[in-house]
Coordinates of C-alpha atoms and ligand atoms in Angstrom, one line a residue:
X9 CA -21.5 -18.1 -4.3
X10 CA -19.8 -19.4 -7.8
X11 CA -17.3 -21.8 -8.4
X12 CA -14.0 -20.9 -6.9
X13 CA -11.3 -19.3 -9.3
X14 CA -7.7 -19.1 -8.6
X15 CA -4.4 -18.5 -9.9
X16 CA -2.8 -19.9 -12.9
X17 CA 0.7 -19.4 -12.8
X18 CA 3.5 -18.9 -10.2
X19 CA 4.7 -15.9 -12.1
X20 CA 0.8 -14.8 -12.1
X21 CA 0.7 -15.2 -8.3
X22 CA 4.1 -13.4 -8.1
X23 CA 3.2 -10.3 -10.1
X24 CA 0.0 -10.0 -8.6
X25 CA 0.7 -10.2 -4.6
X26 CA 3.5 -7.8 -5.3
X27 CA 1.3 -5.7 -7.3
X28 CA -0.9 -5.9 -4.3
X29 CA 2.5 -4.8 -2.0
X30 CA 3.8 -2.1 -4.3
X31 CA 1.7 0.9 -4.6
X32 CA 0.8 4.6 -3.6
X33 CA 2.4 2.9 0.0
X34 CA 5.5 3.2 -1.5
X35 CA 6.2 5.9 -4.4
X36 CA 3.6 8.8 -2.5
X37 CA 4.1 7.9 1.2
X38 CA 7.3 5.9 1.9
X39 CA 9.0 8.5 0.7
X40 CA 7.6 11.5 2.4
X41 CA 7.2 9.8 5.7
X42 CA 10.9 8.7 5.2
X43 CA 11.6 12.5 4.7
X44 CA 9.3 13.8 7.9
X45 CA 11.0 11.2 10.2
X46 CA 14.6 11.8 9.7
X47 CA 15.4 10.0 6.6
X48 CA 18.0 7.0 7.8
X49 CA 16.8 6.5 11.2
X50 CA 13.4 5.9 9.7
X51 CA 14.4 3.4 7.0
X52 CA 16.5 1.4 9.4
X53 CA 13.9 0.6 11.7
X54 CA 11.2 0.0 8.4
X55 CA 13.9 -2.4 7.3
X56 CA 13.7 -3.8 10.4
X57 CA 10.0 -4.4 10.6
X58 CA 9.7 -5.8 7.3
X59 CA 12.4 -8.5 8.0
X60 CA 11.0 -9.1 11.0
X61 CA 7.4 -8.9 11.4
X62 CA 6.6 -8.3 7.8
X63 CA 7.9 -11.2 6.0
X64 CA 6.4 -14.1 8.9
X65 CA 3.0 -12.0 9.0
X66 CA 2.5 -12.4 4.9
X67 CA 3.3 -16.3 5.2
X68 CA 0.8 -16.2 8.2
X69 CA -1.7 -14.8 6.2
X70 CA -1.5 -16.6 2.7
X71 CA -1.5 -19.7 5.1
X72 CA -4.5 -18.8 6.5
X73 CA -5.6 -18.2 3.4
X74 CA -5.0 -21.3 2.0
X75 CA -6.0 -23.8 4.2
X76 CA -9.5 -22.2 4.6
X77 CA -9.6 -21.5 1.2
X78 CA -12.2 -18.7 1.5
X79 CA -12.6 -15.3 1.9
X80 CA -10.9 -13.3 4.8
X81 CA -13.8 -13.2 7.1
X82 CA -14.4 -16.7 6.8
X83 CA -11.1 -17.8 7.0
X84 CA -10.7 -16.8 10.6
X85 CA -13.8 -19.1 11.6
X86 CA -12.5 -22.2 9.5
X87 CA -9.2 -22.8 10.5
X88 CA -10.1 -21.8 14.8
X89 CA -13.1 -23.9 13.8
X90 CA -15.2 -21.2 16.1
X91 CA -16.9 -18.6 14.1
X92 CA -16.0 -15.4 17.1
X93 CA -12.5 -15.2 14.9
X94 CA -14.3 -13.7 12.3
X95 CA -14.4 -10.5 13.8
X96 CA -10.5 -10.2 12.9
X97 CA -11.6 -10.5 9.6
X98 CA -14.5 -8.3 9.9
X99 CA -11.9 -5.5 10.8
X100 CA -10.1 -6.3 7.8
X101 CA -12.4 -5.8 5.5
X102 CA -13.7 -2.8 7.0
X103 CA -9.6 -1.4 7.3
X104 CA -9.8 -2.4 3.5
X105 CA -12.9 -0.5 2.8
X106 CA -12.0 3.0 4.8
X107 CA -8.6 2.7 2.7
X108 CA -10.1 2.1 -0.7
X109 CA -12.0 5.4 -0.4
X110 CA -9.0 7.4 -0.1
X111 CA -6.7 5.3 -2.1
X112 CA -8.7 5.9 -5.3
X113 CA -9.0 10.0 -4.7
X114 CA -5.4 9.9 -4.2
X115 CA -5.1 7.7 -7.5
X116 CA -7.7 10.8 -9.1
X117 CA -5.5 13.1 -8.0
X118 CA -2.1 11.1 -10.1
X119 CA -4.5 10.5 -13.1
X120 CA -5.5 14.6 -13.1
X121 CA -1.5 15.5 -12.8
X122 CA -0.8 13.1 -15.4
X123 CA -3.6 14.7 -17.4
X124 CA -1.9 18.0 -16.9
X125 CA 1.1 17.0 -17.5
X126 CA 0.3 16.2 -20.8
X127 CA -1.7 18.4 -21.8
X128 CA 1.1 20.8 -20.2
X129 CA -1.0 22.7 -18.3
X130 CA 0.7 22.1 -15.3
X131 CA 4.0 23.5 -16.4
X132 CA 2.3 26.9 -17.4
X133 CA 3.5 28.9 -14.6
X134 CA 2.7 32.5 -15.3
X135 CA 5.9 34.8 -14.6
X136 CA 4.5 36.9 -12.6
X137 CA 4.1 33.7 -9.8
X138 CA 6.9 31.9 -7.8
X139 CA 7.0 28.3 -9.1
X140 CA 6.4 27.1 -5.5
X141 CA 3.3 29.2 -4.6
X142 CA 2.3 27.9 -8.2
X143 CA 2.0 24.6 -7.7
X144 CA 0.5 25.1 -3.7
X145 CA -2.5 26.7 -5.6
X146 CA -2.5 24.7 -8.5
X147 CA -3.0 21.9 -5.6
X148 CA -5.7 23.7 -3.3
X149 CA -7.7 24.4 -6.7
X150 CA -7.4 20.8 -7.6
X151 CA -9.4 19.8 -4.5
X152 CA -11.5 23.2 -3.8
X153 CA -12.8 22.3 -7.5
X154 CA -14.6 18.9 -6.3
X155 CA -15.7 17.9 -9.2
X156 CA -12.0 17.4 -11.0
X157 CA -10.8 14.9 -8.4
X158 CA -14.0 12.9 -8.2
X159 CA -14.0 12.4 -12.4
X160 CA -10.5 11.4 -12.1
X161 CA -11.1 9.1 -9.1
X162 CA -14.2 7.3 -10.3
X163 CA -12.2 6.6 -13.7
X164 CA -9.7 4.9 -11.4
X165 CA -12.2 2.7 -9.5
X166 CA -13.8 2.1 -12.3
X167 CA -10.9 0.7 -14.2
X168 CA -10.1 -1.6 -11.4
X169 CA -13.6 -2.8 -11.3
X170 CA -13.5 -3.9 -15.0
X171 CA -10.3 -5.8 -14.0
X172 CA -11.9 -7.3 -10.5
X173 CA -15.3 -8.4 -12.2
X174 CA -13.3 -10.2 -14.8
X175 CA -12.1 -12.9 -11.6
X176 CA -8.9 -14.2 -10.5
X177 CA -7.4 -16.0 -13.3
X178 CA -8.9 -13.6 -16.2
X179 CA -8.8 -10.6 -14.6
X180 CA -6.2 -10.1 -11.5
X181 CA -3.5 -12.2 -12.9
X182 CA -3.4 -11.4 -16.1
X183 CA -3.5 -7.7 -16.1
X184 CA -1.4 -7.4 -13.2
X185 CA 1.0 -9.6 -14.9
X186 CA 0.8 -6.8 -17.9
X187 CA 1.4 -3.9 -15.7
X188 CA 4.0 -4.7 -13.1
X189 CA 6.7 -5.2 -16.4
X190 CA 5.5 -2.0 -17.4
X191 CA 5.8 -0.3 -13.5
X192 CA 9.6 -1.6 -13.2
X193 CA 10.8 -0.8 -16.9
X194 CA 9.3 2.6 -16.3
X195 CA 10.9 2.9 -12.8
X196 CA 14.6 1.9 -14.4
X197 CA 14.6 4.7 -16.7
X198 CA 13.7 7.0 -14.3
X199 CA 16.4 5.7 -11.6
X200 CA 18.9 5.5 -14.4
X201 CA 18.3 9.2 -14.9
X202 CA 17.9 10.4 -10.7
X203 CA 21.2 8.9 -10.4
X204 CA 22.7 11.8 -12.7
X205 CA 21.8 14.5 -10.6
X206 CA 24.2 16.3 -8.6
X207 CA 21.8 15.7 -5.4
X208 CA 22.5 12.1 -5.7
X209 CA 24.8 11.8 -3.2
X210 CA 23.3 13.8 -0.6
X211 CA 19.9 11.5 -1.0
X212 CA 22.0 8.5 -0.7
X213 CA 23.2 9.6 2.4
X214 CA 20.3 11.0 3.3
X215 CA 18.4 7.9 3.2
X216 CA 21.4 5.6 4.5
X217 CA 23.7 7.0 7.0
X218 CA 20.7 6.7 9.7
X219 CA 21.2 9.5 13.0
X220 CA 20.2 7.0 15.7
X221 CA 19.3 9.6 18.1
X222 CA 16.0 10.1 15.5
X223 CA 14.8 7.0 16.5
X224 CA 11.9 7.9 18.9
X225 CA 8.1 5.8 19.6
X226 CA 6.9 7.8 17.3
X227 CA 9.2 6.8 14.6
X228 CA 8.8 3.5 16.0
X229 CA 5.1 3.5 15.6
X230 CA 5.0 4.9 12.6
X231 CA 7.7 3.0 10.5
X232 CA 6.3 0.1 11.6
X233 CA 2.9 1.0 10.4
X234 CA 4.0 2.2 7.5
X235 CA 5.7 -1.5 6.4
X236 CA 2.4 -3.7 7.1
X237 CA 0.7 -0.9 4.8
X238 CA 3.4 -1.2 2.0
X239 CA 3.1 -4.5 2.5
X240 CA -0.7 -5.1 2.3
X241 CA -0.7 -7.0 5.8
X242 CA -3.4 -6.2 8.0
X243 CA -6.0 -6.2 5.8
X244 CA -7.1 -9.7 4.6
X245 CA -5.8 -8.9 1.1
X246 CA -2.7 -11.6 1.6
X247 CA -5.7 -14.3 3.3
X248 CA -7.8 -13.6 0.3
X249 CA -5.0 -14.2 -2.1
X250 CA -3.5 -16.9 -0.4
X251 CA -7.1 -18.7 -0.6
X252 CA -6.3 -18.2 -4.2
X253 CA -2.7 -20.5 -4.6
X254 CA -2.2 -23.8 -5.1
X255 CA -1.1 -26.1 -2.7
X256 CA 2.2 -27.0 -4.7
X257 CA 3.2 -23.0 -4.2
X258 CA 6.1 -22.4 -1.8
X259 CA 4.9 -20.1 0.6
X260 CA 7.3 -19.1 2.5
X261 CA 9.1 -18.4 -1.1
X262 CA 6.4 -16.1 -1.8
X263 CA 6.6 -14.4 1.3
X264 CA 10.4 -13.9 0.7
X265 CA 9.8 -12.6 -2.8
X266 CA 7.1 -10.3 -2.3
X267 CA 8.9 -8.6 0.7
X268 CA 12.2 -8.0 -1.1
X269 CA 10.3 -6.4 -4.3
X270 CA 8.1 -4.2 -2.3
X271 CA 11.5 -3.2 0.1
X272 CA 13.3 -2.8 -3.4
X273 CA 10.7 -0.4 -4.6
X274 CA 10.2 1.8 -1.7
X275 CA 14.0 2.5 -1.3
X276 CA 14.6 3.5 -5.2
X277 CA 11.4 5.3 -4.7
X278 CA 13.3 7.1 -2.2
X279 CA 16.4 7.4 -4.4
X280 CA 14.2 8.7 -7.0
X281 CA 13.1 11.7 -5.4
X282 CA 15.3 12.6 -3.0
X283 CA 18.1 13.8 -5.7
X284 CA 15.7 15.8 -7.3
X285 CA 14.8 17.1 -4.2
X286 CA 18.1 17.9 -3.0
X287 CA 19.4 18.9 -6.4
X288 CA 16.9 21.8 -6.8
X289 CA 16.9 23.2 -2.8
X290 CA 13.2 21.6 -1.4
X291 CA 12.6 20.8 1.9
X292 CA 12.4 17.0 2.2
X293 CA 10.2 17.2 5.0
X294 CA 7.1 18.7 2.8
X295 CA 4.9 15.6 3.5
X296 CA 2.0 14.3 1.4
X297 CA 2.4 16.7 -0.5
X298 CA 5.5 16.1 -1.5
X299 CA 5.0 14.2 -4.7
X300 CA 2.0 17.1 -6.2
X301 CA 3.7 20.0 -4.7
X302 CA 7.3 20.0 -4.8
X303 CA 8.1 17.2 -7.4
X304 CA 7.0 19.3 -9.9
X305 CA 8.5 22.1 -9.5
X306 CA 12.1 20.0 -9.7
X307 CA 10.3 18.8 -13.2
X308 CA 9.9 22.3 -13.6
X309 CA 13.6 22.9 -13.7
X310 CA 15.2 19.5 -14.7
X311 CA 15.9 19.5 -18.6
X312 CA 13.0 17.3 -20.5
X313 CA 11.5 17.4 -16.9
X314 CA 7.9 17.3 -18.6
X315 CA 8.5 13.6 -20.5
X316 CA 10.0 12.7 -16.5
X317 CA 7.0 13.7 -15.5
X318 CA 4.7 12.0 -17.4
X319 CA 6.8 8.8 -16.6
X320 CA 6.1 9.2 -13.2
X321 CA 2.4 9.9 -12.8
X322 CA 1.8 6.6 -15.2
X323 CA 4.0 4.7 -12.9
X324 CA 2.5 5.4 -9.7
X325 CA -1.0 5.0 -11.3
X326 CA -0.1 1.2 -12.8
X327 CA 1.3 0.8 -8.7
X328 CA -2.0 2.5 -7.5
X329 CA -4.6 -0.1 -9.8
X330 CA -2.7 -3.0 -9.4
X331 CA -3.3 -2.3 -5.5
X332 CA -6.8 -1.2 -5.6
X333 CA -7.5 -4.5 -7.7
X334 CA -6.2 -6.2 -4.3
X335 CA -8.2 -4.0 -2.4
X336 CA -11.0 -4.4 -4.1
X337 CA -11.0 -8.7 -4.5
X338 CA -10.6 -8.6 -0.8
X339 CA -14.5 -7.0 -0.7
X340 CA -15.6 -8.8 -4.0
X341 CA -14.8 -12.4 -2.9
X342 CA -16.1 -11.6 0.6
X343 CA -19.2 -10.3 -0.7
X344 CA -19.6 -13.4 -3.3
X345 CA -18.8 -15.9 -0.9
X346 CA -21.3 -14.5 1.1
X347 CA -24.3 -14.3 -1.4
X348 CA -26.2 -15.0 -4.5
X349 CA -25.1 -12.5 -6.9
X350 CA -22.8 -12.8 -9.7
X351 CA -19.4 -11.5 -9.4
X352 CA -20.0 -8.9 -11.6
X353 CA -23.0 -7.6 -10.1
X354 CA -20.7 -8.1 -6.8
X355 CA -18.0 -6.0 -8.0
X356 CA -19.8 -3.0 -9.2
X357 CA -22.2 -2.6 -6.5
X358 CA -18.4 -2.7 -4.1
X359 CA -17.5 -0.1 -6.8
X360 CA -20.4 1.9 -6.4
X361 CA -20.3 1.9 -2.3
X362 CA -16.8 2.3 -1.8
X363 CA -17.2 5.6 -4.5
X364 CA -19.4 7.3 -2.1
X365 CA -16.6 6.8 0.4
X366 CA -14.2 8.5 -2.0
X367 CA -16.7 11.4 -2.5
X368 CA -16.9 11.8 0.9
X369 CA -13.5 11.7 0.7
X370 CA -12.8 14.3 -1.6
X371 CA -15.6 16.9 -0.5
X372 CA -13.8 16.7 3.1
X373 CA -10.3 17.9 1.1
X374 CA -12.2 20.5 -0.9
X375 CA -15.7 22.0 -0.2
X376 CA -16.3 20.5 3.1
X377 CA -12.4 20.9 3.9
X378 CA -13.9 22.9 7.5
X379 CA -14.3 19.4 9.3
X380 CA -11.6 18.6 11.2
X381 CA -11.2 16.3 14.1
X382 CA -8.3 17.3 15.8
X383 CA -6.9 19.1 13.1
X384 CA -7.4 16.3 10.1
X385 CA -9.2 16.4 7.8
X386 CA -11.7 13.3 6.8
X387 CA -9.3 11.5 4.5
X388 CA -6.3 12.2 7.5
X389 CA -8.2 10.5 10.2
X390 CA -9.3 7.6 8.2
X391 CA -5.1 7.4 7.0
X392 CA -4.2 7.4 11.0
X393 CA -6.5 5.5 12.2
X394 CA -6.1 2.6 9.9
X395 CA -2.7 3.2 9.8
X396 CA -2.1 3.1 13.6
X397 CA -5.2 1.2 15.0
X398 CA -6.9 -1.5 12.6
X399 CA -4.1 -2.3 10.6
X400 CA -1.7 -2.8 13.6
X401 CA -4.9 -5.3 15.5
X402 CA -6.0 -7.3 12.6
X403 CA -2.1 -7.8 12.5
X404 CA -1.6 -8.7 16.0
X405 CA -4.5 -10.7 16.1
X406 CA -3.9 -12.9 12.7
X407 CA -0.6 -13.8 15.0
X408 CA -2.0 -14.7 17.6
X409 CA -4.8 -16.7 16.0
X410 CA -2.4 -18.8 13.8
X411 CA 0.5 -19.3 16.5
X412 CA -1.9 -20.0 20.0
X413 CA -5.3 -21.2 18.5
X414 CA -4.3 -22.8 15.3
X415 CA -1.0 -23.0 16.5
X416 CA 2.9 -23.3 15.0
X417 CA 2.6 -27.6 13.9
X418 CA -0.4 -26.9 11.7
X419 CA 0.7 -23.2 10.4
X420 CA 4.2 -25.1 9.1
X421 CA 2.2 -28.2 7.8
X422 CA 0.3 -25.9 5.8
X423 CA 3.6 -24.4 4.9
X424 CA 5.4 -27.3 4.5
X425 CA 3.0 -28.4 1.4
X426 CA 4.9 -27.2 -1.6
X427 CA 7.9 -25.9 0.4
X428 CA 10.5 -27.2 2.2
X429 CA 10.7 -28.7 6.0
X430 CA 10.8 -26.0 8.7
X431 CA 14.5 -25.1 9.0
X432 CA 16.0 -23.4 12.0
X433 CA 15.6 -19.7 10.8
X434 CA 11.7 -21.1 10.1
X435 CA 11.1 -21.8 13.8
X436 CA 12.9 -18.7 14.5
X437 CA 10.7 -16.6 12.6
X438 CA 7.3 -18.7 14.0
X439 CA 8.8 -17.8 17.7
X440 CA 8.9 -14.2 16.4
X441 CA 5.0 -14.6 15.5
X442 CA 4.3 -16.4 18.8
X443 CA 6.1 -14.7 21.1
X444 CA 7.4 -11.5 20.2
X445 CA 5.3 -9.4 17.4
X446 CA 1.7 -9.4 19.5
X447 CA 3.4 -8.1 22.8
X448 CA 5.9 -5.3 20.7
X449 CA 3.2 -4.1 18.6
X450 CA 0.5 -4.1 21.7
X451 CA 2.9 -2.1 23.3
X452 CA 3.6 0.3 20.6
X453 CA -0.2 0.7 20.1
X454 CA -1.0 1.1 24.0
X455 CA 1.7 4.2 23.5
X456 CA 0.5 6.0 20.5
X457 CA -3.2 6.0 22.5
X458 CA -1.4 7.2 25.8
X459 CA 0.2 10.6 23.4
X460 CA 4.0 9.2 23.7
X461 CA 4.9 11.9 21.1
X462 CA 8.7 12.1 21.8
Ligands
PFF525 N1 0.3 -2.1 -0.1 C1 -0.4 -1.0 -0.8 C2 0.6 0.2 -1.0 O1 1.7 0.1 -0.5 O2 0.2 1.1 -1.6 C3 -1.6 -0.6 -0.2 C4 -2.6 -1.7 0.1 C5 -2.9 -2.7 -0.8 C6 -3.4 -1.6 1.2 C7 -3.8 -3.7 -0.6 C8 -4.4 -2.5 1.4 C9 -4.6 -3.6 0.5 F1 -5.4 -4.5 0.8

């Protein structure tokens, strides 16, 4: 183990925890699973979950975090003082490690559209084809080819491992405090522009006037799931960076602003795409596809569409790498904690496990695309399962640990250092931890296993 690193600046901290928030999470799949489960009735109960498991599970975490100062298996054994807890952790890390390997073929695939969008291959549709069936193949050969998607993927691993290997204060804070003014002066310009569009309207409402008979478990389930995702809980990256903060940093602050960015960002990321969607006839309900399939075929059409979408793919991909360097600091001070080797050595040898992951990942979309556990593909199962299993546990459990075993008088002096007394809305929200987040999302997960589909 080395010295321990850590973060420099508030501003640092801020960029990089909502660097950690904002990602693929919410320009690829908020808005697509927005569009799957009814649009409004979806978002209300996301809002919902943020507000009110969301923003007390991220101070829960980065208090963890911080009193153990250490890495998120350890942490769980430090602050119960009995080293069982560190199983949560264990799942973490593992949860972080099965999403890492899709989360970087998913960033290959951006990096080869953006590479095509340049290069303009992508808009080439031959006259002879229907735009839509175009960009379906132009898809399927993407991943059939194999060896397209893994280039592009390893060059986005490998980018976030010269970030990670750099450390906390050199690395993680200072790029991500380059990129995230990039991601949201990039993301103006292309919401100034959405809001043009004739579909504006019909997104807006769309997305806002929520049909409450939609509302079913299985919107339940999966809106909840989707915020802890969006919002990196689940998954020890908010223990890891909280181990990182110093103790004059107002947590609960933290936790306010990093919900409300990543919130912020997932709606105009619906308001983005949905007019365009709308304008130009597509089905909102096309999935994870969505973004590869359809969007460009509105770019297709939209005047200048090919300068939009080149905006585009280079703001998901700054989203993507400023989540992967979470991702990846999760395993990296884990792994350093726990050994001899230097953090470089650490980081590449993460980088070079986790890239088998992705290649396994990206043969089971292309060549090896004939396995199939009921029905999914590899990358599928590994999204559902963390999605709806791990993610969901390690968040229950990181409750439970901080409000019965640590318990609520040490969780708010911990929060209390460099923030204010507990207020009444404080309590309330450590009563929502104690008492009311393990039993609803138990519940929810005991469902989802039974096959409550309605
Ligand atoms: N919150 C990220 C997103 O919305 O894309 C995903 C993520 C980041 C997952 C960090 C896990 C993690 F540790």
């Amino acid at each position: 183990m080395n010295s321990r690193d850590g973060f420099n600046s508030k501003l640092g901290i801020i960029a990089a925890a909502a660097g950690s928030a904002i990602g693929l999470g919410n320009i690829w799949k908020f808005p697509y699973m927005a569009g799957q489960f009814g649009g409004g009735a979806f978002i209300l109960i996301y809002i919902l979950a943020i507000i009110l498991m969301g923003y007390p599970l991220i101070y829960c975490e980065f208090a963890l975090g911080r009193k153990a100062k250490s890495n998120a298996v350890d942490t769980y054994g430090i602050v119960t003082q009995n080293k069982k807890w560190n199983i949560i952790g264990y799942i973490g890390v593992g949860t972080v490690f099965l999403i890492t390997t899709f989360y970087m073929m998913i960033t290959g695939w951006v990096i080869y559209y953006l590479w095509h969008s340049i290069t303009g291959n992508l808009y080439t549709v031959p006259e002879s084809v229907q735009a839509t069936e175009y960009f379906a193949q132009f898809f399927t050969q993407m991943n059939s080819s194999m060896w397209a998607p893994l280039i592009f993927a390893l060059i986005a691993i490998c980018l976030t491992g010269w970030v990670n290997a750099k450390g906390i204060g050199e690395g993680v804070e200072k790029y991500s405090k380059i990129m995230m003014p990039i991601l949201f002066i990039i993301f103006i310009i292309l919401i100034v522009y959405s809001m043009t569009l004739d579909g504006f309207k019909e997104a807006f409402n769309f997305l806002f006037k929520p049909d409450l008979s939609a509302i079913t478990p299985t919107v339940i389930i999966s809106a909840i799931g989707q915020a802890f995702f969006s919002l990196s809980i689940g998954m020890g990256a908010l223990v890891t960076y909280g181990s990182y903060i110093s103790e004059k940093e107002d947590l609960r602050q933290l936790a306010t602003q990093v919900s409300i960015a990543d919130t912020i960002i997932a709606l105009f990321a619906g308001l983005l795409i949905f007019p365009a969607v709308f304008t130009y006839n597509l089905e909102p309900t096309a999935g994870p596809s969505l973004i590869f399939i359809s969007l460009p075929e509105v770019f297709l059409k939209m005047p200048g569409g090919r300068i939009f979408s080149i905006l585009f793919f280079v703001l998901i991909i700054v989203a993507a790498i400023t989540s992967m360097i979470s991702m990846l600091e999760i395993m990296v001070t884990f792994v350093d904690e726990r050994t001899k080797l230097s953090r470089k050595s650490v980081t590449w040898l993460i980088v070079f496990v986790v890239s088998i992951g992705g290649m396994i990942n990206i043969a089971g979309e292309g060549p090896l695309s004939f396995i199939k556990f009921s029905g999914k593909t590899i990358f599928e199962c590994l999204d559902y399962f963390t999605n709806n299993i791990t993610i969901p546990l390690v968040a229950v459990l990181t409750a439970v640990v901080a409000t019965w075993i640590w318990k609520i008088p040490n969780l708010n002096k911990e929060l209390t250092l460099g923030g204010r007394n507990a207020t009444k809305s404080d309590h309330f929200f450590n009563l929502l931890l104690k008492w009311v987040i393990p039993p609803t999302i138990i519940i929810l997960m005991v469902a989802l296993l039974l096959g409550v589909q309605a």
